[in-house]
Coordinates of C-alpha atoms in Angstrom, one line a residue:
M1 CA 20.5 -2.9 -33.9
R2 CA 18.0 -2.7 -31.1
H3 CA 20.3 -4.1 -28.5
D4 CA 23.6 -2.7 -29.8
P5 CA 25.9 -2.6 -26.8
I6 CA 27.7 0.4 -28.2
A7 CA 24.5 2.3 -28.6
N8 CA 23.4 1.4 -25.1
T9 CA 26.5 3.1 -23.6
A10 CA 25.4 6.5 -24.9
P11 CA 24.5 8.9 -22.1
K12 CA 20.8 9.0 -21.4
K13 CA 18.9 12.0 -20.1
T14 CA 17.7 11.3 -16.6
F15 CA 14.3 12.1 -15.2
L16 CA 15.9 14.7 -12.9
N17 CA 17.7 16.3 -15.8
N18 CA 14.6 16.4 -18.0
I19 CA 12.2 17.8 -15.4
I20 CA 14.1 19.8 -12.8
I21 CA 17.2 21.1 -14.6
Q22 CA 16.1 21.7 -18.1
K23 CA 12.4 22.7 -17.5
F24 CA 12.5 24.6 -14.2
S25 CA 15.7 26.5 -14.9
K26 CA 14.2 28.5 -17.8
P27 CA 13.7 32.2 -17.0
V28 CA 10.0 32.2 -17.9
V29 CA 9.4 29.3 -15.4
V30 CA 11.4 31.0 -12.7
L31 CA 9.5 34.2 -13.2
F32 CA 6.2 32.4 -13.1
L33 CA 7.1 30.6 -9.8
V34 CA 8.2 33.9 -8.2
V35 CA 5.0 35.7 -9.2
A36 CA 2.8 32.7 -8.2
S37 CA 4.4 32.5 -4.8
L38 CA 3.7 36.2 -4.2
V39 CA 0.1 35.9 -5.3
V40 CA -0.5 32.8 -3.2
G41 CA 1.1 34.5 -0.1
Y42 CA -1.2 37.5 -0.6
V43 CA -4.3 35.4 -0.9
F44 CA -3.4 33.3 2.2
S45 CA -2.9 36.5 4.2
T46 CA -6.1 38.3 3.0
Q47 CA -8.6 35.7 2.0
G48 CA -7.9 32.9 4.5
L49 CA -6.7 29.3 4.5
V50 CA -9.3 27.7 2.3
N51 CA -9.1 30.2 -0.5
G52 CA -5.3 30.2 -0.4
L53 CA -5.2 26.4 -0.6
L54 CA -7.6 26.4 -3.5
L55 CA -5.5 28.9 -5.4
L56 CA -2.3 26.9 -4.6
C57 CA -4.0 23.7 -5.8
L58 CA -4.9 25.4 -9.0
I59 CA -1.4 26.7 -9.7
V60 CA 0.3 23.5 -8.7
G61 CA -2.4 21.2 -10.0
I62 CA -2.4 22.2 -13.7
P63 CA 1.4 21.4 -14.2
V64 CA 1.0 18.2 -12.1
V65 CA -1.9 17.1 -14.3
F66 CA 0.1 17.6 -17.4
A67 CA 3.3 16.0 -15.9
T68 CA 1.4 12.9 -14.6
V69 CA 0.2 12.1 -18.2
A70 CA 3.3 13.1 -20.0
Y71 CA 5.8 11.8 -17.5
P72 CA 4.3 8.7 -15.9
K73 CA 7.2 8.0 -13.6
F74 CA 6.8 11.5 -12.1
G75 CA 3.1 10.7 -11.8
I76 CA 3.7 7.5 -10.0
I77 CA 6.0 9.1 -7.5
V78 CA 3.6 12.0 -6.9
F79 CA 0.7 9.5 -6.4
I80 CA 2.7 7.4 -3.9
V81 CA 3.7 10.5 -1.9
I82 CA 0.2 11.9 -1.8
S83 CA -1.2 8.5 -0.8
F84 CA 1.0 8.6 2.3
L85 CA 0.2 12.2 3.2
I86 CA -3.4 12.6 2.2
N87 CA -4.9 11.4 5.5
D88 CA -2.8 13.8 7.6
L89 CA -3.6 16.6 5.2
S90 CA -7.3 15.9 5.5
R91 CA -7.0 16.7 9.3
V92 CA -5.8 20.2 8.5
L93 CA -8.5 21.0 6.0
P94 CA -12.2 21.5 6.8
E95 CA -14.0 18.1 7.2
E96 CA -16.2 18.7 4.2
T97 CA -13.3 19.1 1.8
P98 CA -13.5 16.4 -0.9
I99 CA -9.8 15.6 -0.7
G100 CA -10.4 12.0 -1.8
L101 CA -11.1 13.4 -5.3
V102 CA -7.3 14.2 -5.6
M103 CA -6.5 10.5 -5.4
D104 CA -9.3 9.6 -7.9
L105 CA -8.0 12.3 -10.3
L106 CA -4.4 11.0 -10.1
T107 CA -5.6 7.4 -10.6
Y108 CA -7.5 8.4 -13.8
L109 CA -4.6 10.5 -15.0
L110 CA -2.2 7.6 -14.6
I111 CA -4.6 5.3 -16.4
L112 CA -5.0 7.9 -19.2
G113 CA -1.2 8.1 -19.5
F114 CA -1.0 4.3 -19.7
F115 CA -3.4 4.2 -22.7
V116 CA -1.7 7.2 -24.4
K117 CA 1.7 5.5 -24.2
Q118 CA 0.2 2.1 -25.2
K119 CA -1.1 3.7 -28.4
T120 CA 2.4 4.0 -29.7
E121 CA 4.2 1.2 -27.9
K122 CA 1.6 -1.5 -27.9
R123 CA 3.3 -3.6 -25.2
W124 CA 0.3 -5.7 -24.3
D125 CA 2.6 -8.7 -24.0
Y126 CA 3.6 -7.3 -20.6
F127 CA 0.3 -8.6 -19.3
N128 CA 0.1 -12.0 -20.8
D129 CA 0.5 -13.8 -17.4
P130 CA -1.9 -15.4 -14.9
I131 CA -1.8 -12.5 -12.5
S132 CA -3.0 -10.0 -15.1
W133 CA -5.8 -12.3 -16.2
C134 CA -6.9 -12.9 -12.6
F135 CA -7.0 -9.2 -11.9
L136 CA -9.2 -8.7 -15.0
M137 CA -11.6 -11.4 -13.7
W138 CA -11.7 -9.7 -10.3
L139 CA -12.4 -6.3 -11.9
A140 CA -15.2 -7.8 -14.0
Y141 CA -16.7 -9.4 -10.9
N142 CA -16.6 -6.0 -9.1
L143 CA -18.4 -4.3 -12.1
L144 CA -21.0 -7.1 -12.3
E145 CA -21.9 -6.4 -8.6
F146 CA -23.7 -3.3 -10.0
F147 CA -26.5 -5.6 -11.0
N148 CA -26.7 -7.5 -7.7
P149 CA -30.4 -7.7 -6.9
A150 CA -29.7 -7.9 -3.1
A151 CA -27.8 -4.6 -3.1
A152 CA -29.5 -1.9 -1.0
S153 CA -27.8 1.0 -2.8
T154 CA -26.3 1.7 -6.2
L155 CA -24.5 4.7 -4.8
A156 CA -22.7 2.5 -2.3
W157 CA -21.4 0.4 -5.1
L158 CA -20.3 3.5 -7.0
Y159 CA -18.3 4.9 -4.1
T160 CA -16.8 1.6 -3.2
V161 CA -15.7 0.5 -6.7
R162 CA -13.5 3.5 -6.9
T163 CA -11.1 2.3 -4.2
V164 CA -11.7 -1.5 -4.5
G165 CA -12.2 -2.1 -8.2
F166 CA -10.7 0.7 -10.3
I167 CA -7.6 1.0 -8.0
L168 CA -6.4 -2.4 -9.2
L169 CA -5.9 -1.0 -12.7
L170 CA -2.9 0.7 -11.2
Y171 CA -1.2 -2.7 -11.2
Y172 CA -1.2 -2.5 -15.0
V173 CA 0.1 1.0 -14.9
F174 CA 3.0 0.0 -12.5
V175 CA 3.9 -3.0 -14.6
F176 CA 4.0 -1.0 -17.8
Q177 CA 5.9 2.0 -16.5
I178 CA 8.4 0.4 -14.2
R179 CA 11.2 -0.6 -16.6
S180 CA 14.5 -0.6 -14.8
K181 CA 16.2 -1.7 -11.6
G182 CA 17.0 2.0 -11.0
F183 CA 13.4 3.0 -10.9
I184 CA 12.5 0.1 -8.6
K185 CA 15.3 1.2 -6.3
L186 CA 14.0 4.8 -6.4
L187 CA 10.5 3.7 -5.5
I188 CA 11.8 1.6 -2.6
I189 CA 13.8 4.6 -1.3
I190 CA 10.7 6.8 -1.5
W191 CA 8.6 4.0 0.2
L192 CA 11.0 3.7 3.1
A193 CA 11.4 7.5 3.4
L194 CA 7.7 8.1 3.6
A195 CA 7.3 5.2 6.1
L196 CA 10.0 6.8 8.2
V197 CA 8.0 10.1 8.2
G198 CA 5.0 8.1 9.4
A199 CA 7.1 6.4 12.1
L200 CA 8.6 9.7 13.3
S201 CA 5.1 11.1 13.5
A202 CA 3.9 8.3 15.7
F203 CA 7.0 8.6 17.9
Q204 CA 6.2 12.3 18.3
Q205 CA 2.6 11.5 19.2
E206 CA 3.7 9.0 21.8
N207 CA 6.5 10.8 23.4
F208 CA 5.7 14.5 22.9
G209 CA 2.0 14.6 22.4
F210 CA -0.3 15.3 19.5
F211 CA -0.1 18.4 17.4
Q212 CA -3.1 20.8 17.8
F213 CA -4.7 19.9 14.5
E214 CA -4.4 16.2 15.4
L215 CA -6.0 16.7 18.7
H216 CA -8.8 18.7 17.1
W217 CA -9.4 15.9 14.6
L218 CA -9.2 13.2 17.4
T219 CA -11.7 14.9 19.8
A220 CA -14.1 16.0 17.1
D221 CA -15.8 12.6 17.2
P222 CA -16.5 11.0 20.6
L223 CA -16.7 7.6 18.9
R224 CA -13.2 8.0 17.5
V225 CA -11.8 8.7 21.0
S226 CA -13.6 5.6 22.4
L227 CA -12.1 3.4 19.7
L228 CA -8.6 4.6 20.1
F229 CA -8.4 5.2 23.9
I230 CA -7.9 1.7 25.4
N231 CA -6.7 0.8 28.9
G232 CA -5.7 4.3 29.6
H233 CA -3.5 4.6 26.5
M234 CA -4.3 6.4 23.3
R235 CA -3.4 4.3 20.2
K236 CA -1.1 6.1 17.8
F237 CA -1.7 6.4 14.1
G238 CA 1.1 8.8 12.8
I239 CA 0.2 10.3 9.4
F240 CA -2.1 7.5 8.5
S241 CA -5.9 7.2 8.7
D242 CA -6.0 4.9 11.8
P243 CA -3.7 2.7 14.0
V244 CA -4.4 -0.4 11.8
V245 CA -3.1 1.2 8.6
F246 CA -0.2 2.7 10.5
A247 CA 0.8 -0.7 12.0
Y248 CA 0.5 -2.6 8.8
N249 CA 2.7 -0.1 7.0
M250 CA 5.3 -0.3 9.7
V251 CA 5.3 -4.1 9.2
A252 CA 5.7 -3.7 5.4
A253 CA 8.5 -1.2 5.8
S254 CA 10.3 -3.4 8.4
L255 CA 10.1 -6.5 6.1
L256 CA 11.4 -4.4 3.2
C257 CA 14.4 -3.3 5.3
F258 CA 15.1 -6.8 6.5
T259 CA 15.0 -8.3 3.0
L260 CA 17.3 -5.6 1.6
L261 CA 19.7 -6.5 4.5
L262 CA 20.1 -9.9 2.9
G263 CA 21.3 -8.4 -0.3
N264 CA 24.8 -7.3 -1.4
L265 CA 24.9 -3.8 0.2
K266 CA 27.7 -1.7 1.7
T267 CA 28.0 -2.0 5.5
Y268 CA 26.8 1.5 6.2
K269 CA 23.7 0.9 4.2
K270 CA 23.0 -2.3 6.2
V271 CA 23.5 -0.4 9.4
I272 CA 21.0 2.3 8.3
L273 CA 18.4 -0.4 7.2
G274 CA 18.9 -2.2 10.5
F275 CA 18.2 0.8 12.6
M276 CA 15.2 1.7 10.5
M277 CA 13.8 -1.8 10.8
A278 CA 14.1 -1.7 14.6
F279 CA 12.5 1.7 14.7
F280 CA 9.6 0.6 12.6
I281 CA 8.9 -2.4 14.8
W282 CA 9.3 -0.3 17.9
V283 CA 6.8 2.4 17.0
M284 CA 4.4 -0.2 15.6
L285 CA 3.7 -1.1 19.2
Y286 CA 2.3 2.4 19.8
S287 CA -0.6 1.5 17.5
G288 CA -2.0 -1.2 19.8
T289 CA -2.9 -3.2 16.7
R290 CA -2.7 -6.8 17.8
G291 CA -3.3 -8.1 14.3
A292 CA 0.0 -6.6 13.1
Y293 CA 2.1 -8.2 15.8
V294 CA 1.9 -11.7 14.3
L295 CA 2.7 -10.6 10.8
I296 CA 6.5 -10.3 11.1
P297 CA 6.8 -13.8 12.7
A298 CA 4.6 -15.2 10.0
A299 CA 6.7 -13.5 7.3
M300 CA 9.8 -15.0 8.9
V301 CA 8.4 -18.5 8.5
M302 CA 7.8 -17.8 4.9
L303 CA 11.3 -16.4 4.5
T304 CA 12.8 -19.5 6.1
I305 CA 10.9 -21.7 3.6
L306 CA 11.9 -19.6 0.6
K307 CA 15.5 -18.9 1.5
F308 CA 16.6 -21.9 3.6
N309 CA 20.1 -21.6 4.9
R310 CA 22.0 -21.8 8.1
K311 CA 22.1 -18.0 8.7
I312 CA 18.4 -17.5 8.1
L313 CA 17.5 -20.6 10.2
T314 CA 19.7 -19.4 13.1
F315 CA 18.2 -15.9 13.0
V316 CA 14.6 -17.3 12.9
V317 CA 15.3 -19.6 15.9
V318 CA 16.9 -16.9 17.9
A319 CA 14.1 -14.5 17.0
G320 CA 11.6 -17.2 17.9
L321 CA 13.1 -17.7 21.3
F322 CA 13.1 -13.9 21.9
L323 CA 9.5 -13.8 20.8
F324 CA 8.6 -16.6 23.2
F325 CA 10.3 -14.7 26.0
L326 CA 8.3 -11.5 25.2
I327 CA 5.0 -13.4 25.1
N328 CA 5.5 -14.9 28.5
I329 CA 7.4 -12.3 30.5
P330 CA 5.4 -10.7 33.3
T331 CA 4.9 -7.0 32.6
S332 CA 2.8 -3.9 33.5
N333 CA 3.6 -2.1 30.3
A334 CA 0.3 -1.5 28.4
S335 CA 1.8 -1.9 24.9
L336 CA 3.6 -5.1 25.8
V337 CA 0.5 -6.5 27.5
R338 CA -1.5 -5.8 24.3
F339 CA 1.4 -7.4 22.3
Q340 CA 1.2 -10.6 24.4
T341 CA -2.6 -10.9 23.9
A342 CA -2.1 -11.0 20.1
F343 CA -0.7 -14.5 20.6
R344 CA -3.4 -15.6 22.9
P345 CA -6.5 -14.7 20.9
T346 CA -9.0 -16.8 22.9
K347 CA -8.3 -14.6 25.9
D348 CA -8.9 -11.5 23.9
A349 CA -12.4 -10.0 24.3
S350 CA -12.3 -8.2 20.9
F351 CA -11.3 -11.5 19.1
N352 CA -14.2 -13.3 20.7
V353 CA -16.6 -10.5 19.6
R354 CA -15.3 -10.8 16.1
A355 CA -15.8 -14.6 16.2
Q356 CA -19.4 -14.1 17.4
N357 CA -20.1 -11.6 14.6
Q358 CA -18.7 -14.0 12.0
A359 CA -20.8 -16.8 13.3
R360 CA -23.9 -14.5 13.2
I361 CA -23.3 -13.5 9.5
K362 CA -22.4 -17.0 8.3
P363 CA -26.0 -18.0 7.3
Y364 CA -26.4 -14.8 5.3
I365 CA -23.1 -15.5 3.4
L366 CA -24.2 -19.1 2.6
S367 CA -27.6 -18.0 1.4
H368 CA -26.3 -15.1 -0.8
P369 CA -23.7 -16.5 -3.2
I370 CA -22.9 -13.1 -4.8
G371 CA -23.3 -11.2 -1.5
G372 CA -25.3 -8.2 -0.4
G373 CA -23.6 -5.7 -2.8
L374 CA -20.4 -3.8 -2.9
G375 CA -20.4 -1.1 -0.2
S376 CA -23.2 -2.6 1.7
V377 CA -21.2 -2.7 5.0
G378 CA -19.0 0.0 6.5
I379 CA -19.3 3.8 6.1
W380 CA -20.9 3.7 2.6
G381 CA -23.6 1.2 3.8
Q382 CA -24.3 3.4 6.8
R383 CA -24.5 6.5 4.6
F384 CA -26.6 5.2 1.7
A385 CA -28.6 2.4 3.3
P386 CA -28.6 3.1 7.0
N387 CA -31.6 0.9 7.8
S388 CA -30.4 -2.2 6.0
Y389 CA -29.3 -5.3 7.8
L390 CA -25.7 -5.2 6.5
A391 CA -25.1 -1.5 7.3
K392 CA -25.2 -2.4 11.0
F393 CA -22.7 -5.3 10.6
P394 CA -19.0 -4.6 11.6
P395 CA -17.0 -6.5 9.0
D396 CA -13.6 -6.2 10.8
S397 CA -11.9 -8.8 8.6
G398 CA -11.2 -8.1 5.0
Y399 CA -12.1 -11.6 4.0
V400 CA -15.4 -11.4 5.9
R401 CA -16.2 -8.1 4.1
V402 CA -15.6 -9.7 0.7
A403 CA -17.8 -12.7 1.7
V404 CA -20.6 -10.4 2.9
E405 CA -20.5 -7.9 0.1
M406 CA -19.6 -10.2 -2.8
G407 CA -20.8 -13.6 -1.5
W408 CA -18.9 -16.9 -1.1
L409 CA -18.3 -16.9 -4.9
G410 CA -16.5 -13.6 -4.6
L411 CA -14.5 -14.8 -1.6
L412 CA -13.5 -17.9 -3.6
L413 CA -12.4 -15.8 -6.5
F414 CA -10.5 -13.4 -4.2
C415 CA -8.7 -16.3 -2.5
V416 CA -7.8 -17.8 -5.9
L417 CA -6.4 -14.4 -7.0
N418 CA -4.2 -14.1 -3.9
F419 CA -3.0 -17.7 -4.3
V420 CA -2.0 -17.1 -7.9
V421 CA -0.1 -13.9 -7.0
L422 CA 1.9 -15.7 -4.3
Y423 CA 2.4 -18.8 -6.4
R424 CA 3.7 -16.8 -9.3
G425 CA 5.9 -14.7 -7.0
I426 CA 7.5 -17.8 -5.5
Y427 CA 8.1 -19.2 -9.0
Y428 CA 9.7 -15.9 -10.1
Y429 CA 11.9 -15.9 -7.0
Y430 CA 13.4 -19.3 -7.8
V431 CA 13.8 -18.5 -11.6
I432 CA 15.3 -15.0 -11.4
Q433 CA 19.1 -15.1 -11.7
D434 CA 20.0 -11.4 -11.1
P435 CA 20.8 -11.1 -7.3
T436 CA 19.4 -7.6 -7.0
L437 CA 16.1 -8.4 -8.8
K438 CA 15.9 -11.6 -6.7
T439 CA 16.1 -9.6 -3.5
Y440 CA 13.5 -7.1 -4.7
C441 CA 11.2 -10.0 -5.6
L442 CA 11.7 -11.7 -2.2
A443 CA 10.9 -8.5 -0.4
M444 CA 7.6 -8.1 -2.3
I445 CA 6.6 -11.7 -1.7
L446 CA 7.0 -11.2 2.1
I447 CA 5.0 -7.9 2.0
I448 CA 2.2 -9.4 0.0
F449 CA 2.1 -12.5 2.2
A450 CA 2.0 -10.3 5.4
F451 CA -0.9 -8.2 3.9
N452 CA -2.8 -11.4 3.1
I453 CA -2.4 -12.7 6.6
G454 CA -3.2 -9.3 8.1
N455 CA -6.4 -9.2 6.0
Y456 CA -8.0 -11.8 8.3
P457 CA -8.1 -9.9 11.6
Q458 CA -8.4 -6.5 9.9
Q459 CA -9.1 -4.9 6.5
A460 CA -5.5 -4.8 5.3
F461 CA -5.6 -3.1 1.9
V462 CA -8.6 -0.9 1.7
Q463 CA -7.2 2.5 3.0
Y464 CA -4.5 4.6 1.5
P465 CA -1.6 4.0 1.2
S466 CA -1.9 0.3 1.9
N467 CA -4.1 -0.4 -1.2
I468 CA -1.5 1.4 -3.4
L469 CA 1.5 -0.4 -1.9
F470 CA -0.2 -3.8 -2.2
Y471 CA -0.6 -3.5 -6.0
L472 CA 2.8 -1.8 -6.3
A473 CA 4.4 -4.8 -4.5
I474 CA 2.7 -7.2 -6.9
A475 CA 3.7 -5.1 -9.9
I476 CA 7.4 -4.9 -8.8
M477 CA 7.3 -8.7 -8.2
S478 CA 6.1 -9.2 -11.8
V479 CA 8.5 -6.6 -13.2
T480 CA 11.6 -8.3 -11.6
M481 CA 10.9 -11.4 -13.6
R482 CA 10.4 -9.5 -16.9
L483 CA 13.6 -7.4 -16.3
D484 CA 15.6 -10.6 -15.6
V485 CA 14.3 -12.3 -18.8
E486 CA 15.3 -9.2 -20.8
Q487 CA 18.7 -9.1 -19.1
Q488 CA 19.3 -12.7 -19.9
K489 CA 18.4 -12.2 -23.6
L490 CA 20.8 -9.2 -23.8
Q491 CA 23.6 -11.4 -22.4
Q492 CA 23.1 -14.4 -24.7
P493 CA 24.6 -12.7 -27.9
L494 CA 27.6 -11.6 -25.8
T495 CA 28.3 -15.0 -24.3
G496 CA 27.2 -17.1 -27.2

């Protein structure tokens, strides 16, 4: 029988046992690793950093390519880890190094592994839900933008669709490959561990100064310094691409910690999560990203609505009073002053500039229902169509960028997509019976909600790792419902 309880109690080979113990403990593999390490060390010492890294990438890359396709869970973990570290790694390598191709390659390998496994399993029923269909519609709209007659550059579309269009295919990969509470737990642990690395990096930058390679990257572009050095204080970014990405990831990690605290955990785990949450929120202030400061209060309002009880309500009221105190307390601390202005947007010069830019671009959006073409604003617009009208427009907001590049029709579709995601997530949360899965689902809803709010003042899920985590959160939210349904079906014969 497929769900025989006796058969299910048989010991299963774990991922660690399969990959690390059985494969890496063979004499041939050990000998290869020893020889490879000696050769790489020799090349580093005699041929320089770049050649050594190229050889190291070749030696490590071939097994990783195979493992990513053959062992998708391993590939997902590697992909998430690299998405966190790739920006910091790019500061060490020469600026012309095409390190972004690593993420593209891993994306395509994971998609390939998905189709390889689907060939034998044929579990297309995993995707028979509104979220999957909405994502397909959004992908189709992104692809149709190739034919946009108003687009100034086809190359801009090509470069942009990689990180905006194709990246959403990872949602299907995550939904298909995540099949147990244990793997969700592992992904959350890795997520929080990497977020902690990023938080510690920002703490080091703020209190001990930048590393030499970070200083070199920072001062290489005068414009970069002018954007990050505000009111005599350098905004911190940790291991991430910029302060905005850093701040939003700290918000996501703190919300994840807080929601897990509401679950049934041992006391020492709750203490660890509590300290981590406080640390994430504290270092977030180093970013100087005002748009991030309002996300946690907004998420707490959503939490109060979804999980209404006396404890939650008391916590939110106390936190609200403390927030009111912080907003109004007189201070000379630069970080706290910037925090306070986030809740008084009309007194913020940068907010007023954004409002003026949005008013200026509004007639263009209304007259171009499918927009000016994917990649027409931002770095790709400046690179491939520098003399175009949109190349000179600073989008700031993620929603404004969608409206400019893909028109008001694209913005409408994008908003419908996000509404469907949150609607289904809230439905799943109330239907799921397993307490652990319910907690995981709630955590993902709050993170998705925060990213959607944060996408108004900034571009919330364009850069790594935010774009990966956004789709991972949606996938985990969907998987919790599927796992709960499967669990209820298994329990029916036993209780019936």
